[in-house]
Amino acid sequence: MQQPSGVSPHPRDSGREATARLAGGTSAWLPPDAAPAGGAVPPLTDRLLRSWLRCRRRAWLDRHGPPEARRWSAHRALTLQDQLHSFQSLLPTRPAHGEAAAQAGAEGVVGLRLRGAGPGGLRLEAHPPLLHRVEGPSRWGAHAYQPVLVRQGRHLTREHRLVLALWGRLLAAEQGAPVPHALVLAGAGHHLQRELLKLGGGLQQQLEEVLPRLAQELEVGREPPPLVNDRKKCTLCCWRSLCDREASAEGHLSEVSGIGGKRRDLLLSLGVTSLEQLAAADPQALANALEDHGEQHRNVAADLVAQARVQASGEPRRRAPGDPLPELAAAPGVLLYDIESDPDARDDFLHGLLRLERGEDGWPEAAGAARAPYHPLLALQEHGEERLWQRLSGLLERYPDWPLLHYGETEAISLLRLAERQGATEAERARLRRRLIDVHQRLKRHWLLPVNSYGLKAVATWLGFRWSQRGVDGARCLLWWRQWRQDRHRAGVPPRRAAQPLERIFRYNRDDSLATWAVARWLLEAAEPAPPSAATGSHRRGHEELRP
Ligand code: SF4
């Protein structure tokens, strides 16, 4: 058989077991069935490879971590949903299952588990989500297959390439024919993009180098690799809670709000290795040391030390005098504004407004706010933006003197752009701009808090606020949104059940507004001439009160 430049068949399994000696499970996390001492070493899988390429520690946890600490991820569910839509756009019919389907020459095959041997006899296993039929002889007849991957993001990453290389290698052995290319998809429907990736040469060489390193790090008895340097990567990881706890316990520098991967590297190079050390540093000396790496680093040195000190002490500290929310001094009420979006579709599908009136005794407490009228304005694309704007601007005009409070810049940007697209005049937009108050920005300008992030979740939780639905985030909300869009006109789905996802989205959106109010109220109270410690006392007071 001619050997093209792609991946050529390897023996299905050379029979050589991996020779890595199991070191006897010293980790407290090691589950009893992770890798039995003296037993067969579990194979390296495509999933482990993918995890390892994202974060070395993640692969270790996938194999040895406590299964109960793994969290379900709405983001993964969204990814699988996108993958399904891309596959449905590619194939005219449902894919068939397993070896029999490959034998029969089905256009799409799922459920084929591929096994083979890697460098040094490492046992390998992979489960590509879809194989696509191509022309060319294989052990199944006059047709062969290529693996299909759905790309998330704009570009193919190293992770995509190496996972495809592994699929190609094992598939070549399975079908007894080369796999010169993999098919990469992105988007769905009319927007489906296809790209062929060459699987030969350098990519296979990289795989040969990477697999033994992965195998070595997964050996029983090895300590887990350190937390990833850039902890932004942790946002979507199923091990996040576990790693967050560890980061907090060890005073990892990434716990200091404002320190990302690069800044952490810089601090480590200067011998500052933990939150406590940063808190103890002399700001001026640190600024001087950081100056060599750029003026921007010098300028933030004092802020980083101050933030670390606040986190180490657990006490908030005022960083600028004055009232953070002077616009509220004479306001008859506020509108709390929060948008839910589908970022991939660039669709702001819900504009939620909570109408909070000032009473004779002043601003309502949490319990009063929880009774405030809520206006969820759904923005269905099929209804057009004009209709949304009419409802939204009509509501805003009914309360012309009420400031519009939101957390983060998204709401202001989206609303002003919407107004512009809908023909609002410059004067109208300027008025709108004056009404918009970013509570997040005011908080950061006036206060340092003992939190590792100034995101709404972290800040409001520190204040004692609790969301009424546990574990919900933007990705979960987006899942509900897609589910509702799918089910609302589907025959056989009872109306009550079809409406449930939307009710959950409204609840989540309303809670976000209440959480924003919890922060705003704390700022109002803290603006009064009470010492910060008293303010701390007030935030600790009555967690129950803050429940929506
Ligand atoms: S949470 Fe972060 S450090 Fe932990 S395994 Fe995941 S990516 Fe790695």
Coordinates of C-alpha atoms and ligand atoms in Angstrom, one line a residue:
M1 CA 0.0 0.0 0.0
Q2 CA 1.3 3.4 -0.9
Q3 CA 2.4 5.4 2.1
P4 CA 1.4 9.1 1.7
S5 CA 2.9 11.8 3.8
G6 CA 0.2 11.6 6.5
V7 CA -0.1 9.2 9.4
S8 CA 0.7 5.6 8.5
P9 CA -0.6 2.6 10.2
H10 CA 1.1 1.5 13.4
P11 CA 0.8 -2.0 14.8
R12 CA -2.6 -2.0 16.7
D13 CA -0.8 -2.8 19.9
S14 CA 2.8 -3.9 20.0
G15 CA 2.0 -5.9 23.1
R16 CA 4.7 -4.1 25.1
E17 CA 3.2 -2.7 28.2
A18 CA 4.4 0.6 29.4
T19 CA 7.4 0.1 31.6
A20 CA 6.8 2.9 34.0
R21 CA 7.2 1.6 37.5
L22 CA 4.2 2.5 39.7
A23 CA 5.6 4.4 42.7
G24 CA 3.0 3.4 45.2
G25 CA 0.4 6.1 45.6
T26 CA 1.6 8.5 48.2
S27 CA -0.9 11.2 47.4
A28 CA -3.8 11.7 49.8
W29 CA -6.0 12.2 46.8
L30 CA -5.2 8.9 45.2
P31 CA -8.4 6.9 44.8
P32 CA -8.0 3.2 45.4
D33 CA -8.7 2.3 41.8
A34 CA -6.6 5.0 40.1
A35 CA -3.8 2.7 39.1
P36 CA -3.4 -0.5 41.0
A37 CA 0.2 -1.0 42.3
G38 CA 1.8 -3.7 40.3
G39 CA -1.2 -3.8 37.9
A40 CA -1.4 -2.6 34.3
V41 CA -0.8 1.0 33.8
P42 CA -4.0 2.6 32.4
P43 CA -3.7 3.8 28.8
L44 CA -3.0 7.4 27.9
T45 CA -6.1 8.8 26.4
D46 CA -6.9 11.6 24.1
R47 CA -8.7 13.2 27.0
L48 CA -5.6 13.1 29.2
L49 CA -3.6 14.6 26.4
R50 CA -6.0 17.4 25.9
S51 CA -6.1 18.2 29.6
W52 CA -2.3 18.1 29.9
L53 CA -1.9 20.5 27.0
R54 CA -4.2 22.9 28.8
C55 CA -2.7 22.5 32.3
R56 CA -0.3 19.7 33.4
R57 CA -2.0 19.6 36.8
R58 CA -5.3 19.0 35.1
A59 CA -4.2 15.7 33.5
W60 CA -2.8 14.6 36.9
L61 CA -6.1 15.3 38.5
D62 CA -8.1 13.6 35.8
R63 CA -6.2 10.4 36.6
H64 CA -5.5 10.7 40.4
G65 CA -7.9 13.4 41.7
P66 CA -10.9 12.7 43.9
P67 CA -13.8 12.2 41.6
E68 CA -16.2 13.9 43.9
A69 CA -14.2 17.1 43.6
R70 CA -14.8 17.3 39.8
R71 CA -17.5 19.8 39.0
W72 CA -19.9 19.6 36.1
S73 CA -19.2 22.4 33.7
A74 CA -21.9 24.3 31.8
H75 CA -19.2 25.4 29.4
R76 CA -18.4 21.8 28.5
A77 CA -22.1 21.1 27.9
L78 CA -22.2 24.2 25.5
T79 CA -19.1 22.9 23.7
L80 CA -20.7 19.5 23.2
Q81 CA -23.9 21.2 22.0
D82 CA -21.9 23.2 19.4
Q83 CA -20.1 20.1 18.3
L84 CA -23.4 18.3 17.7
H85 CA -24.7 21.2 15.6
S86 CA -21.6 21.2 13.5
F87 CA -21.8 17.5 12.9
Q88 CA -25.5 17.8 12.0
S89 CA -24.6 20.5 9.4
L90 CA -21.9 18.3 8.0
L91 CA -23.9 15.1 7.6
P92 CA -27.2 14.6 5.8
T93 CA -28.2 11.7 8.1
R94 CA -27.4 10.6 11.6
P95 CA -24.0 9.0 12.0
A96 CA -24.0 5.2 12.5
H97 CA -22.3 3.4 15.4
G98 CA -19.1 1.4 15.8
E99 CA -17.1 -1.2 13.8
A100 CA -20.2 -2.5 11.9
A101 CA -20.9 1.1 10.6
A102 CA -17.3 1.5 9.4
Q103 CA -17.5 -1.9 7.7
A104 CA -20.7 -0.8 6.0
G105 CA -19.2 2.4 4.8
A106 CA -21.4 4.8 6.7
E107 CA -20.7 8.5 5.9
G108 CA -20.3 9.3 9.6
V109 CA -19.2 6.9 12.3
V110 CA -19.4 7.5 16.1
G111 CA -18.5 5.3 19.0
L112 CA -15.3 3.7 17.6
R113 CA -12.8 3.3 20.4
L114 CA -9.3 3.4 19.0
R115 CA -6.4 1.6 20.7
G116 CA -2.7 1.3 19.9
A117 CA 0.9 1.7 21.0
G118 CA 2.9 4.8 21.4
P119 CA 6.6 5.5 21.9
G120 CA 8.3 3.0 24.2
G121 CA 5.2 0.8 24.0
L122 CA 2.9 3.2 25.8
R123 CA -0.7 2.1 25.6
L124 CA -2.8 4.6 23.9
E125 CA -6.6 5.0 23.6
A126 CA -8.8 7.5 21.9
H127 CA -12.4 8.1 21.2
P128 CA -12.9 10.6 18.4
P129 CA -16.4 12.1 18.4
L130 CA -16.8 11.5 14.7
L131 CA -15.1 9.8 11.8
H132 CA -15.9 11.0 8.3
R133 CA -15.8 8.7 5.3
V134 CA -13.2 9.5 2.5
E135 CA -12.2 7.6 -0.6
G136 CA -9.3 5.2 -0.5
P137 CA -8.8 1.5 0.4
S138 CA -8.7 0.3 4.0
R139 CA -9.3 -3.0 5.7
W140 CA -13.0 -2.0 5.5
G141 CA -13.1 -1.9 1.7
A142 CA -12.8 0.8 -0.9
H143 CA -13.3 3.5 1.7
A144 CA -11.5 4.9 4.7
Y145 CA -12.1 7.5 7.4
Q146 CA -10.6 10.7 8.8
P147 CA -11.2 12.1 12.2
V148 CA -13.3 15.3 12.7
L149 CA -12.8 18.0 15.3
V150 CA -15.0 21.0 16.0
R151 CA -12.8 24.0 16.7
Q152 CA -13.8 26.4 19.4
G153 CA -12.2 29.8 19.0
R154 CA -10.9 31.4 16.0
H155 CA -7.7 29.4 15.4
L156 CA -6.4 25.9 15.6
T157 CA -4.3 25.6 18.7
R158 CA -1.5 23.2 19.6
E159 CA -4.0 21.3 21.7
H160 CA -6.3 20.7 18.6
R161 CA -3.4 19.7 16.4
L162 CA -1.9 17.2 18.8
V163 CA -5.2 15.6 19.7
L164 CA -5.9 15.2 16.0
A165 CA -2.4 13.8 15.5
L166 CA -3.2 11.1 18.1
W167 CA -6.6 10.3 16.5
G168 CA -4.9 10.1 13.1
R169 CA -2.2 7.8 14.4
L170 CA -4.6 5.4 16.1
L171 CA -7.1 5.5 13.2
A172 CA -4.4 4.6 10.7
A173 CA -3.6 1.5 12.8
E174 CA -7.3 0.6 13.2
Q175 CA -8.2 0.9 9.5
G176 CA -4.9 -0.4 8.1
A177 CA -4.6 2.7 5.9
P178 CA -2.9 6.1 6.2
V179 CA -4.8 9.1 7.5
P180 CA -3.2 12.0 5.7
H181 CA -5.6 14.6 6.9
A182 CA -8.1 15.5 9.6
L183 CA -11.2 17.5 9.0
V184 CA -11.7 20.6 11.2
L185 CA -15.1 22.2 11.5
A186 CA -16.2 25.5 12.9
G187 CA -19.7 27.1 13.1
A188 CA -22.9 25.3 12.0
G189 CA -25.6 25.6 9.4
H190 CA -24.9 28.0 6.5
H191 CA -21.8 29.2 8.4
L192 CA -20.1 25.8 8.7
Q193 CA -16.4 26.2 7.9
R194 CA -14.3 23.2 6.9
E195 CA -10.5 23.0 6.9
L196 CA -8.2 20.0 6.3
L197 CA -5.2 19.7 8.6
K198 CA -2.2 17.7 7.4
L199 CA -1.4 15.1 10.1
G200 CA 2.1 14.0 9.0
G201 CA 5.7 14.9 9.7
G202 CA 6.3 17.4 12.4
L203 CA 3.0 16.9 14.2
Q204 CA 3.7 13.2 14.7
Q205 CA 7.2 14.1 15.9
Q206 CA 5.8 16.4 18.5
L207 CA 3.4 13.7 19.6
E208 CA 6.3 11.3 20.0
E209 CA 8.0 13.8 22.3
V210 CA 4.9 14.8 24.3
L211 CA 3.5 11.3 25.1
P212 CA 6.4 10.0 27.2
R213 CA 6.4 13.2 29.2
L214 CA 2.7 12.9 29.9
A215 CA 3.1 9.3 30.9
Q216 CA 5.9 10.2 33.3
E217 CA 3.9 12.9 35.0
L218 CA 1.0 10.5 35.6
E219 CA 3.0 7.8 37.2
V220 CA 1.7 6.8 40.6
G221 CA 3.5 8.4 43.5
R222 CA 4.3 11.6 41.6
E223 CA 3.3 14.8 43.3
P224 CA 0.6 16.8 41.4
P225 CA 2.1 19.5 39.2
P226 CA 1.8 23.1 40.5
L227 CA -1.2 25.3 39.8
V228 CA -1.2 26.7 36.3
N229 CA 0.6 30.1 36.1
D230 CA -2.1 32.0 34.4
R231 CA -5.2 31.1 36.5
K232 CA -7.6 32.6 33.9
K233 CA -7.3 29.2 32.4
C234 CA -9.0 27.8 35.5
T235 CA -12.3 29.6 34.8
L236 CA -13.6 26.8 32.7
C237 CA -11.9 23.9 34.4
C238 CA -13.8 21.2 36.2
W239 CA -11.2 21.1 39.0
R240 CA -11.5 24.7 39.8
S241 CA -13.0 24.5 43.3
L242 CA -10.3 22.1 44.4
C243 CA -7.5 24.3 43.0
D244 CA -9.1 27.5 44.3
R245 CA -9.0 26.0 47.8
E246 CA -5.3 25.0 47.4
A247 CA -4.4 28.4 46.0
S248 CA -6.0 30.1 48.9
A249 CA -4.4 27.8 51.4
E250 CA -0.9 28.2 50.0
G251 CA -1.3 32.0 49.5
H252 CA -0.6 31.6 45.7
L253 CA 0.3 34.9 44.1
S254 CA -2.6 34.4 41.6
E255 CA -4.9 34.9 44.6
V256 CA -4.0 38.6 44.7
S257 CA -6.5 40.5 42.5
G258 CA -4.5 42.1 39.7
I259 CA -1.8 39.4 39.3
G260 CA -2.0 37.3 36.2
G261 CA 0.6 34.9 34.8
K262 CA 3.1 37.4 33.6
R263 CA 3.1 39.5 36.7
R264 CA 3.4 36.4 38.8
D265 CA 6.5 35.4 36.8
L266 CA 8.0 38.8 37.4
L267 CA 7.4 38.6 41.1
L268 CA 8.8 35.1 41.4
S269 CA 11.9 36.3 39.6
L270 CA 12.3 38.9 42.3
G271 CA 11.9 36.3 45.0
V272 CA 8.4 37.3 46.0
T273 CA 6.6 33.9 46.0
S274 CA 3.4 34.3 48.0
L275 CA 0.6 36.6 49.0
E276 CA 2.2 37.0 52.5
Q277 CA 5.5 38.0 51.0
L278 CA 4.0 40.5 48.7
A279 CA 2.0 41.9 51.6
A280 CA 5.2 42.3 53.6
A281 CA 7.1 43.9 50.7
D282 CA 8.2 47.6 50.7
P283 CA 6.2 49.2 47.9
Q284 CA 8.9 51.6 46.9
A285 CA 11.6 48.9 46.8
L286 CA 9.3 46.7 44.7
A287 CA 8.5 49.5 42.3
N288 CA 12.2 50.1 41.8
A289 CA 12.9 46.4 41.2
L290 CA 10.0 46.2 38.7
E291 CA 11.1 49.3 36.8
D292 CA 13.5 47.2 34.8
H293 CA 10.6 45.3 33.3
G294 CA 8.6 48.4 32.2
E295 CA 7.1 51.5 33.6
Q296 CA 3.6 49.9 33.8
H297 CA 4.9 47.4 36.3
R298 CA 6.5 50.0 38.4
N299 CA 3.3 52.0 38.5
V300 CA 1.2 49.1 39.9
A301 CA 3.7 48.0 42.6
A302 CA 2.1 50.0 45.3
D303 CA -1.4 48.9 44.3
L304 CA -0.4 45.2 44.4
V305 CA 1.2 45.5 47.8
A306 CA -1.8 47.4 49.1
Q307 CA -4.2 44.7 47.7
A308 CA -2.1 41.9 49.2
R309 CA -2.1 43.6 52.6
V310 CA -5.9 44.0 52.5
Q311 CA -6.3 40.3 51.5
A312 CA -3.8 39.2 54.2
S313 CA -5.6 41.2 56.9
G314 CA -9.2 40.4 55.8
E315 CA -10.2 44.0 56.4
P316 CA -11.4 46.4 53.6
R317 CA -9.5 49.7 53.2
R318 CA -10.7 52.9 51.7
R319 CA -8.4 54.0 48.9
A320 CA -10.0 57.3 47.9
P321 CA -12.1 59.7 50.0
G322 CA -15.5 61.0 49.1
D323 CA -18.9 59.5 48.3
P324 CA -18.6 56.7 45.6
L325 CA -22.2 57.2 44.5
P326 CA -23.0 60.9 44.8
E327 CA -25.7 60.6 42.1
L328 CA -27.8 58.7 44.5
A329 CA -27.9 61.5 47.1
A330 CA -31.1 63.1 45.7
A331 CA -32.3 60.3 43.4
P332 CA -36.0 59.2 44.0
G333 CA -35.0 55.6 42.9
V334 CA -32.6 53.5 40.9
L335 CA -32.9 51.1 38.1
L336 CA -30.6 48.1 38.4
Y337 CA -29.7 46.9 34.9
D338 CA -28.2 43.6 33.9
I339 CA -27.9 42.0 30.5
E340 CA -27.6 38.2 29.6
S341 CA -25.8 37.5 26.4
D342 CA -24.8 34.8 23.9
P343 CA -21.3 36.0 23.1
D344 CA -20.7 33.7 20.2
A345 CA -23.9 34.8 18.5
R346 CA -23.3 38.4 19.7
D347 CA -26.8 38.4 21.0
D348 CA -27.9 40.3 24.1
F349 CA -31.0 38.2 24.6
L350 CA -32.2 39.6 28.0
H351 CA -32.2 43.2 29.3
G352 CA -33.3 42.9 33.0
L353 CA -34.3 46.0 35.0
L354 CA -35.1 46.0 38.7
R355 CA -37.0 49.1 39.8
L356 CA -36.0 50.2 43.3
E357 CA -37.8 53.1 44.8
R358 CA -36.4 55.1 47.6
G359 CA -38.7 55.0 50.6
E360 CA -39.4 57.7 53.2
D361 CA -36.9 56.0 55.4
G362 CA -34.3 55.9 52.8
W363 CA -33.0 53.1 50.5
P364 CA -34.5 49.7 51.0
E365 CA -32.6 47.0 52.8
A366 CA -32.0 43.7 51.1
A367 CA -35.4 42.3 52.0
G368 CA -37.2 45.4 50.6
A369 CA -35.1 45.2 47.4
A370 CA -36.1 41.6 46.9
R371 CA -39.7 42.7 46.6
A372 CA -38.9 45.4 44.0
P373 CA -40.6 45.1 40.6
Y374 CA -38.5 43.3 38.0
H375 CA -38.9 44.0 34.2
P376 CA -37.3 41.3 32.1
L377 CA -37.2 42.5 28.5
L378 CA -36.5 39.6 26.1
A379 CA -34.8 40.5 22.9
L380 CA -35.8 37.9 20.4
Q381 CA -33.9 38.4 17.2
E382 CA -36.9 37.5 15.1
H383 CA -38.8 40.5 16.6
G384 CA -36.1 42.9 15.6
E385 CA -34.1 45.4 17.7
E386 CA -36.5 48.2 17.2
R387 CA -39.2 46.6 19.3
L388 CA -36.7 46.0 22.1
W389 CA -35.5 49.6 21.9
Q390 CA -39.1 51.0 22.1
R391 CA -39.8 49.0 25.3
L392 CA -36.4 49.7 26.9
S393 CA -36.4 53.5 26.1
G394 CA -40.1 53.7 27.1
L395 CA -39.2 52.2 30.5
L396 CA -36.2 54.5 31.0
E397 CA -38.2 57.6 30.1
R398 CA -40.9 56.8 32.7
Y399 CA -38.1 57.3 35.4
P400 CA -36.0 60.1 33.9
D401 CA -34.3 61.0 37.2
W402 CA -33.4 57.5 38.3
P403 CA -29.8 56.5 37.8
L404 CA -29.1 53.3 36.0
L405 CA -26.8 51.1 38.0
H406 CA -24.9 48.2 36.5
Y407 CA -21.8 46.1 37.4
G408 CA -19.1 46.2 34.8
E409 CA -18.8 48.0 31.5
T410 CA -20.9 45.6 29.3
E411 CA -24.3 47.1 30.0
A412 CA -23.2 50.7 29.3
I413 CA -21.4 49.7 26.0
S414 CA -24.4 47.6 24.8
L415 CA -27.0 50.1 25.7
L416 CA -25.3 53.1 24.1
R417 CA -24.6 51.1 21.0
L418 CA -28.2 50.0 20.8
A419 CA -29.3 53.6 21.2
E420 CA -27.0 54.7 18.5
R421 CA -28.2 52.0 16.1
Q422 CA -31.8 53.0 16.8
G423 CA -31.2 56.6 15.9
A424 CA -31.0 58.2 19.4
T425 CA -29.5 61.7 19.0
E426 CA -26.2 62.7 20.5
A427 CA -28.0 64.7 23.2
E428 CA -30.1 61.6 24.1
R429 CA -27.1 59.4 24.3
A430 CA -25.2 61.9 26.4
R431 CA -28.2 61.9 28.8
L432 CA -28.2 58.2 28.9
R433 CA -24.4 58.1 29.5
R434 CA -24.8 60.4 32.5
R435 CA -27.4 58.1 34.0
L436 CA -25.3 55.0 33.7
I437 CA -23.3 54.2 36.8
D438 CA -20.8 51.4 36.8
V439 CA -20.8 50.2 40.5
H440 CA -17.8 48.0 39.8
Q441 CA -15.7 51.0 38.7
R442 CA -16.8 53.1 41.7
L443 CA -16.0 50.2 44.1
K444 CA -12.5 49.8 42.6
R445 CA -11.9 53.5 42.7
H446 CA -12.8 54.0 46.4
W447 CA -12.1 50.7 48.1
L448 CA -9.7 47.8 48.5
L449 CA -11.5 44.7 49.5
P450 CA -10.1 41.4 50.9
V451 CA -11.3 39.5 47.8
N452 CA -9.3 37.7 45.1
S453 CA -11.5 39.2 42.3
Y454 CA -13.6 42.3 42.0
G455 CA -16.1 40.4 39.9
L456 CA -19.7 40.6 41.1
K457 CA -19.8 37.0 42.3
A458 CA -16.7 37.4 44.5
V459 CA -17.6 40.8 45.9
A460 CA -21.3 40.2 46.6
T461 CA -20.5 36.8 48.1
W462 CA -18.0 38.5 50.4
L463 CA -20.7 40.9 51.5
G464 CA -22.9 37.9 52.4
F465 CA -25.2 37.9 49.4
R466 CA -26.4 34.5 48.2
W467 CA -27.8 33.7 44.7
S468 CA -31.1 31.8 45.0
Q469 CA -29.9 29.2 42.5
R470 CA -26.6 27.5 43.4
G471 CA -23.8 27.1 41.0
V472 CA -25.3 29.1 38.2
D473 CA -23.1 31.3 35.9
G474 CA -23.3 32.9 32.5
A475 CA -22.6 29.6 30.7
R476 CA -25.4 27.8 32.6
C477 CA -27.7 30.7 31.7
L478 CA -26.8 30.4 28.0
L479 CA -27.6 26.6 28.1
W480 CA -31.0 27.4 29.5
W481 CA -31.5 30.0 26.8
R482 CA -30.7 27.5 24.1
Q483 CA -32.9 24.9 25.7
W484 CA -35.8 27.3 25.9
R485 CA -35.4 28.4 22.2
Q486 CA -35.3 24.8 21.2
D487 CA -38.3 23.6 23.3
R488 CA -40.7 26.4 23.2
H489 CA -42.4 25.5 20.0
R490 CA -41.6 21.8 20.0
A491 CA -44.5 19.4 19.9
G492 CA -45.0 17.3 22.9
V493 CA -43.2 19.5 25.4
P494 CA -45.7 20.7 28.0
P495 CA -45.8 24.5 28.1
R496 CA -44.9 24.6 31.8
R497 CA -41.8 22.6 31.3
A498 CA -40.8 24.5 28.2
A499 CA -41.1 27.8 30.2
Q500 CA -38.9 26.6 33.0
P501 CA -35.5 27.5 31.6
L502 CA -36.7 31.1 30.9
E503 CA -38.0 31.4 34.5
R504 CA -34.6 30.3 35.7
I505 CA -32.8 32.8 33.5
F506 CA -35.1 35.6 34.9
R507 CA -34.3 34.5 38.5
Y508 CA -30.6 34.5 37.8
N509 CA -30.7 37.9 36.1
R510 CA -32.8 39.4 38.9
D511 CA -30.4 38.0 41.5
D512 CA -27.5 39.7 39.7
S513 CA -29.3 43.0 40.0
L514 CA -29.9 42.3 43.7
A515 CA -26.3 41.5 44.1
T516 CA -25.3 44.8 42.4
W517 CA -27.6 46.5 44.8
A518 CA -25.9 44.7 47.8
V519 CA -22.6 46.2 46.6
A520 CA -24.1 49.7 46.0
R521 CA -25.8 49.7 49.4
W522 CA -22.5 48.7 51.1
L523 CA -20.8 51.6 49.3
L524 CA -23.6 54.0 50.5
E525 CA -23.2 52.8 54.1
A526 CA -19.4 52.9 53.9
A527 CA -19.5 56.5 52.5
E528 CA -21.0 57.5 55.8
P529 CA -18.4 58.6 58.4
A530 CA -18.1 55.2 59.9
P531 CA -14.6 53.7 60.3
P532 CA -13.8 50.8 57.9
S533 CA -13.9 48.3 60.7
A534 CA -17.5 49.3 61.4
A535 CA -18.3 48.9 57.8
T536 CA -16.8 45.4 58.0
G537 CA -19.1 44.7 60.8
S538 CA -22.1 45.9 58.8
H539 CA -21.2 43.6 55.9
R540 CA -20.9 40.6 58.2
R541 CA -24.2 41.5 59.8
G542 CA -27.2 39.4 58.7
H543 CA -26.2 37.2 55.8
E544 CA -29.8 36.0 55.8
E545 CA -31.0 39.6 55.1
L546 CA -29.1 39.6 51.9
R547 CA -30.7 36.5 50.5
P548 CA -32.9 37.4 47.5
Ligands
SF4_1 S1 -8.3 24.6 38.0 FE1 -6.6 25.6 37.0 S2 -4.7 24.8 38.0 FE2 -6.4 23.4 38.5 S3 -6.3 21.8 37.1 FE3 -7.7 23.3 36.3 S4 -6.6 24.6 35.0 FE4 -5.1 23.5 36.2

